[in-house]
Amino acid sequence: MSALVFWKLAAIFLIASLGWIVGKLRWLGDGDPARTLSNAAFYIFVPALLFRTTSRIDFAQLDPALVLAFFLPVLGLMLGVYVAERHRNRGGRLAVAAPSVRAISAVFGNTVQVGIPIAAALFGEAGLAIHVTIVSLHALTLLTVLTFLVEVDLARERHREGTGARRLWRTLATTMRNTIIHPVVLPVLAGLAWNASGLALPPVADETLATLGSAVVPLCLVLIGMSLAYYGLEGTARAAIGLALLKLLMLPALVLAVARWGFGLTGMPLAVIVVMAALPVGSNALIFSQRYETLQAEASATIVFSTLAFVATGSLWLALLAALD
């Protein structure tokens, strides 16, 4: 693990610790300021980041084999966790959104703050280009799929007693509207539409969106600490550790198997996407849980546990990749 990566991880813990102090001492008041900050991130800063990212994707540079080799196992594990959690939650022990929150916690990596410096340090400019290509589709793909799933679950819960065709169509229409008119999906669709137009963003718009998007990482890290202070870790450790292990061990193993033996990838492209899959859980898992007011403490704990453990598991995957060369 390079010194650059180590200091990046140290900075993550320091910023999250600051959030914990702010929450513990109630510097922002006695209500629920974490919820307010989460809404600001979800409705202002994250949409700006997503719109700018998707409007600038260069689809001509996307290697279909790399994209499929990464996203097929990621989506497979995500849907597997979602289905398993829905099965476990048939009795309604947890909130309706719990399966989706646990699914995102098992697969959504910290691809920017930790991932970009790792890719740059380990693989140079060529490897960073591959990493950024996957990053450009990461949130777009995972958040859009999970938003659809959770909105379907919520619609099913709201209308579970309705059986008539009229009620069914109303439910479907509401679900589609809530999925599209959503602070994650709508800016992605708008960004893709702008991308398809072939127009460059006006400089003032690009600078505005870049400034808003730059607030996402520090705000989310502070939120992680505040959530730990407000919600604590009681009753969350077992599930959080299990999800962290899925993210740090099972997901990169699946990506390695699919990429190497399914698509025949070797060398640096293989290493880049395996390391990307092995990254600790990203803060979007917490933002997603805050959005649906479900398992916030567990999502925060999963991020913290996975980031701590990544120092060891990341080195393990790098050693394994070196042995496979």
Tab-separated table of N, CA, C and O in Angstrom, residues 180-225:
chain	number	residue	atom	x	y	z
A	180	ILE	N	-38.196	8.143	-12.109
A	180	ILE	CA	-37.618	9.104	-13.054
A	180	ILE	C	-37.428	10.476	-12.414
A	180	ILE	O	-36.360	11.083	-12.527
A	181	ILE	N	-38.475	10.975	-11.727
A	181	ILE	CA	-38.377	12.287	-11.062
A	181	ILE	C	-37.709	12.053	-9.717
A	181	ILE	O	-38.331	12.082	-8.657
A	182	HIS	N	-36.444	11.830	-9.761
A	182	HIS	CA	-35.672	11.405	-8.602
A	182	HIS	C	-34.325	12.128	-8.646
A	182	HIS	O	-33.757	12.316	-9.733
A	183	PRO	N	-33.796	12.550	-7.508
A	183	PRO	CA	-32.556	13.343	-7.522
A	183	PRO	C	-31.314	12.601	-7.991
A	183	PRO	O	-30.265	13.217	-8.154
A	184	VAL	N	-31.415	11.292	-8.197
A	184	VAL	CA	-30.302	10.547	-8.788
A	184	VAL	C	-30.567	10.274	-10.265
A	184	VAL	O	-29.742	10.572	-11.129
A	185	VAL	N	-31.721	9.731	-10.567
A	185	VAL	CA	-32.009	9.290	-11.939
A	185	VAL	C	-32.212	10.470	-12.887
A	185	VAL	O	-31.709	10.469	-14.019
A	186	LEU	N	-32.940	11.495	-12.452
A	186	LEU	CA	-33.248	12.620	-13.349
A	186	LEU	C	-31.990	13.340	-13.840
A	186	LEU	O	-31.865	13.593	-15.056
A	187	PRO	N	-31.036	13.691	-12.970
A	187	PRO	CA	-29.819	14.329	-13.500
A	187	PRO	C	-29.001	13.413	-14.405
A	187	PRO	O	-28.329	13.891	-15.334
A	188	VAL	N	-29.057	12.099	-14.165
A	188	VAL	CA	-28.365	11.157	-15.048
A	188	VAL	C	-29.002	11.186	-16.437
A	188	VAL	O	-28.307	11.270	-17.459
A	189	LEU	N	-30.332	11.112	-16.490
A	189	LEU	CA	-31.026	11.151	-17.779
A	189	LEU	C	-30.794	12.485	-18.488
A	189	LEU	O	-30.578	12.526	-19.698
A	190	ALA	N	-30.829	13.574	-17.717
A	190	ALA	CA	-30.588	14.895	-18.310
A	190	ALA	C	-29.153	14.996	-18.837
A	190	ALA	O	-28.910	15.552	-19.912
A	191	GLY	N	-28.215	14.442	-18.075
A	191	GLY	CA	-26.819	14.455	-18.512
A	191	GLY	C	-26.606	13.646	-19.774
A	191	GLY	O	-25.858	14.051	-20.680
A	192	LEU	N	-27.256	12.494	-19.853
A	192	LEU	CA	-27.151	11.668	-21.059
A	192	LEU	C	-27.768	12.376	-22.263
A	192	LEU	O	-27.251	12.285	-23.385
A	193	ALA	N	-28.883	13.070	-22.036
A	193	ALA	CA	-29.517	13.807	-23.126
A	193	ALA	C	-28.597	14.926	-23.621
A	193	ALA	O	-28.454	15.141	-24.832
A	194	TRP	N	-27.958	15.614	-22.684
A	194	TRP	CA	-27.019	16.672	-23.088
A	194	TRP	C	-25.834	16.068	-23.827
A	194	TRP	O	-25.368	16.607	-24.823
A	195	ASN	N	-25.359	14.938	-23.347
A	195	ASN	CA	-24.249	14.234	-23.991
A	195	ASN	C	-24.604	13.886	-25.432
A	195	ASN	O	-23.801	14.072	-26.357
A	196	ALA	N	-25.809	13.377	-25.624
A	196	ALA	CA	-26.248	12.975	-26.961
A	196	ALA	C	-26.371	14.163	-27.914
A	196	ALA	O	-26.251	14.010	-29.138
A	197	SER	N	-26.599	15.364	-27.360
A	197	SER	CA	-26.737	16.550	-28.210
A	197	SER	C	-25.413	16.948	-28.854
A	197	SER	O	-25.393	17.676	-29.851
A	198	GLY	N	-24.293	16.486	-28.259
A	198	GLY	CA	-22.987	16.834	-28.794
A	198	GLY	C	-22.501	18.210	-28.395
A	198	GLY	O	-21.424	18.649	-28.831
A	199	LEU	N	-23.273	18.921	-27.589
A	199	LEU	CA	-22.900	20.271	-27.166
A	199	LEU	C	-21.998	20.226	-25.941
A	199	LEU	O	-22.171	19.379	-25.057
A	200	ALA	N	-21.040	21.120	-25.876
A	200	ALA	CA	-20.218	21.260	-24.676
A	200	ALA	C	-20.968	22.106	-23.656
A	200	ALA	O	-21.759	22.989	-24.023
A	201	LEU	N	-20.731	21.835	-22.392
A	201	LEU	CA	-21.342	22.653	-21.353
A	201	LEU	C	-20.767	24.063	-21.409
A	201	LEU	O	-19.543	24.231	-21.561
A	202	PRO	N	-21.603	25.080	-21.299
A	202	PRO	CA	-21.065	26.446	-21.220
A	202	PRO	C	-20.101	26.554	-20.041
A	202	PRO	O	-20.329	25.932	-18.995
A	203	PRO	N	-19.019	27.322	-20.179
A	203	PRO	CA	-18.015	27.396	-19.113
A	203	PRO	C	-18.585	27.745	-17.749
A	203	PRO	O	-18.184	27.150	-16.744
A	204	VAL	N	-19.528	28.675	-17.700
A	204	VAL	CA	-20.073	29.059	-16.397
A	204	VAL	C	-20.887	27.920	-15.794
A	204	VAL	O	-20.835	27.680	-14.579
A	205	ALA	N	-21.612	27.166	-16.628
A	205	ALA	CA	-22.382	26.023	-16.129
A	205	ALA	C	-21.452	24.913	-15.664
A	205	ALA	O	-21.669	24.292	-14.613
A	206	ASP	N	-20.400	24.650	-16.439
A	206	ASP	CA	-19.445	23.613	-16.070
A	206	ASP	C	-18.756	23.945	-14.747
A	206	ASP	O	-18.595	23.082	-13.880
A	207	GLU	N	-18.354	25.209	-14.585
A	207	GLU	CA	-17.688	25.610	-13.344
A	207	GLU	C	-18.643	25.535	-12.154
A	207	GLU	O	-18.265	25.118	-11.052
A	208	THR	N	-19.894	25.919	-12.368
A	208	THR	CA	-20.892	25.848	-11.286
A	208	THR	C	-21.113	24.406	-10.849
A	208	THR	O	-21.115	24.096	-9.652
A	209	LEU	N	-21.297	23.524	-11.831
A	209	LEU	CA	-21.523	22.114	-11.513
A	209	LEU	C	-20.289	21.490	-10.860
A	209	LEU	O	-20.407	20.692	-9.929
A	210	ALA	N	-19.097	21.850	-11.342
A	210	ALA	CA	-17.875	21.312	-10.755
A	210	ALA	C	-17.720	21.747	-9.309
A	210	ALA	O	-17.315	20.961	-8.442
A	211	THR	N	-18.060	23.003	-9.026
A	211	THR	CA	-17.957	23.514	-7.650
A	211	THR	C	-18.947	22.805	-6.736
A	211	THR	O	-18.606	22.401	-5.612
A	212	LEU	N	-20.180	22.644	-7.198
A	212	LEU	CA	-21.172	21.937	-6.390
A	212	LEU	C	-20.765	20.474	-6.189
A	212	LEU	O	-20.874	19.932	-5.088
A	213	GLY	N	-20.297	19.827	-7.241
A	213	GLY	CA	-19.909	18.430	-7.150
A	213	GLY	C	-18.735	18.198	-6.223
A	213	GLY	O	-18.621	17.140	-5.593
A	214	SER	N	-17.845	19.194	-6.107
A	214	SER	CA	-16.674	19.033	-5.245
A	214	SER	C	-17.036	18.957	-3.776
A	214	SER	O	-16.229	18.535	-2.946
A	215	ALA	N	-18.262	19.361	-3.433
A	215	ALA	CA	-18.693	19.315	-2.030
A	215	ALA	C	-19.152	17.925	-1.612
A	215	ALA	O	-19.302	17.664	-0.410
A	216	VAL	N	-19.376	17.037	-2.569
A	216	VAL	CA	-19.965	15.732	-2.241
A	216	VAL	C	-19.083	14.928	-1.301
A	216	VAL	O	-19.542	14.416	-0.277
A	217	VAL	N	-17.796	14.804	-1.617
A	217	VAL	CA	-16.914	13.942	-0.826
A	217	VAL	C	-16.768	14.424	0.616
A	217	VAL	O	-17.036	13.667	1.556
A	218	PRO	N	-16.359	15.683	0.880
A	218	PRO	CA	-16.223	16.089	2.288
A	218	PRO	C	-17.541	16.076	3.045
A	218	PRO	O	-17.582	15.696	4.228
A	219	LEU	N	-18.629	16.469	2.390
A	219	LEU	CA	-19.918	16.464	3.062
A	219	LEU	C	-20.327	15.053	3.465
A	219	LEU	O	-20.794	14.817	4.593
A	220	CYS	N	-20.123	14.119	2.576
A	220	CYS	CA	-20.504	12.739	2.871
A	220	CYS	C	-19.627	12.137	3.971
A	220	CYS	O	-20.106	11.364	4.804
A	221	LEU	N	-18.355	12.487	3.994
A	221	LEU	CA	-17.478	11.968	5.046
A	221	LEU	C	-17.876	12.525	6.408
A	221	LEU	O	-17.876	11.804	7.416
A	222	VAL	N	-18.217	13.795	6.463
A	222	VAL	CA	-18.716	14.371	7.716
A	222	VAL	C	-20.007	13.681	8.137
A	222	VAL	O	-20.230	13.387	9.321
A	223	LEU	N	-20.864	13.389	7.168
A	223	LEU	CA	-22.126	12.702	7.458
A	223	LEU	C	-21.907	11.314	8.058
A	223	LEU	O	-22.664	10.877	8.930
A	224	ILE	N	-20.873	10.616	7.591
A	224	ILE	CA	-20.578	9.294	8.136
A	224	ILE	C	-20.306	9.408	9.631
A	224	ILE	O	-20.859	8.661	10.447
A	225	GLY	N	-19.448	10.356	10.009
A	225	GLY	CA	-19.141	10.545	11.420
A	225	GLY	C	-20.348	10.987	12.229
A	225	GLY	O	-20.589	10.493	13.338
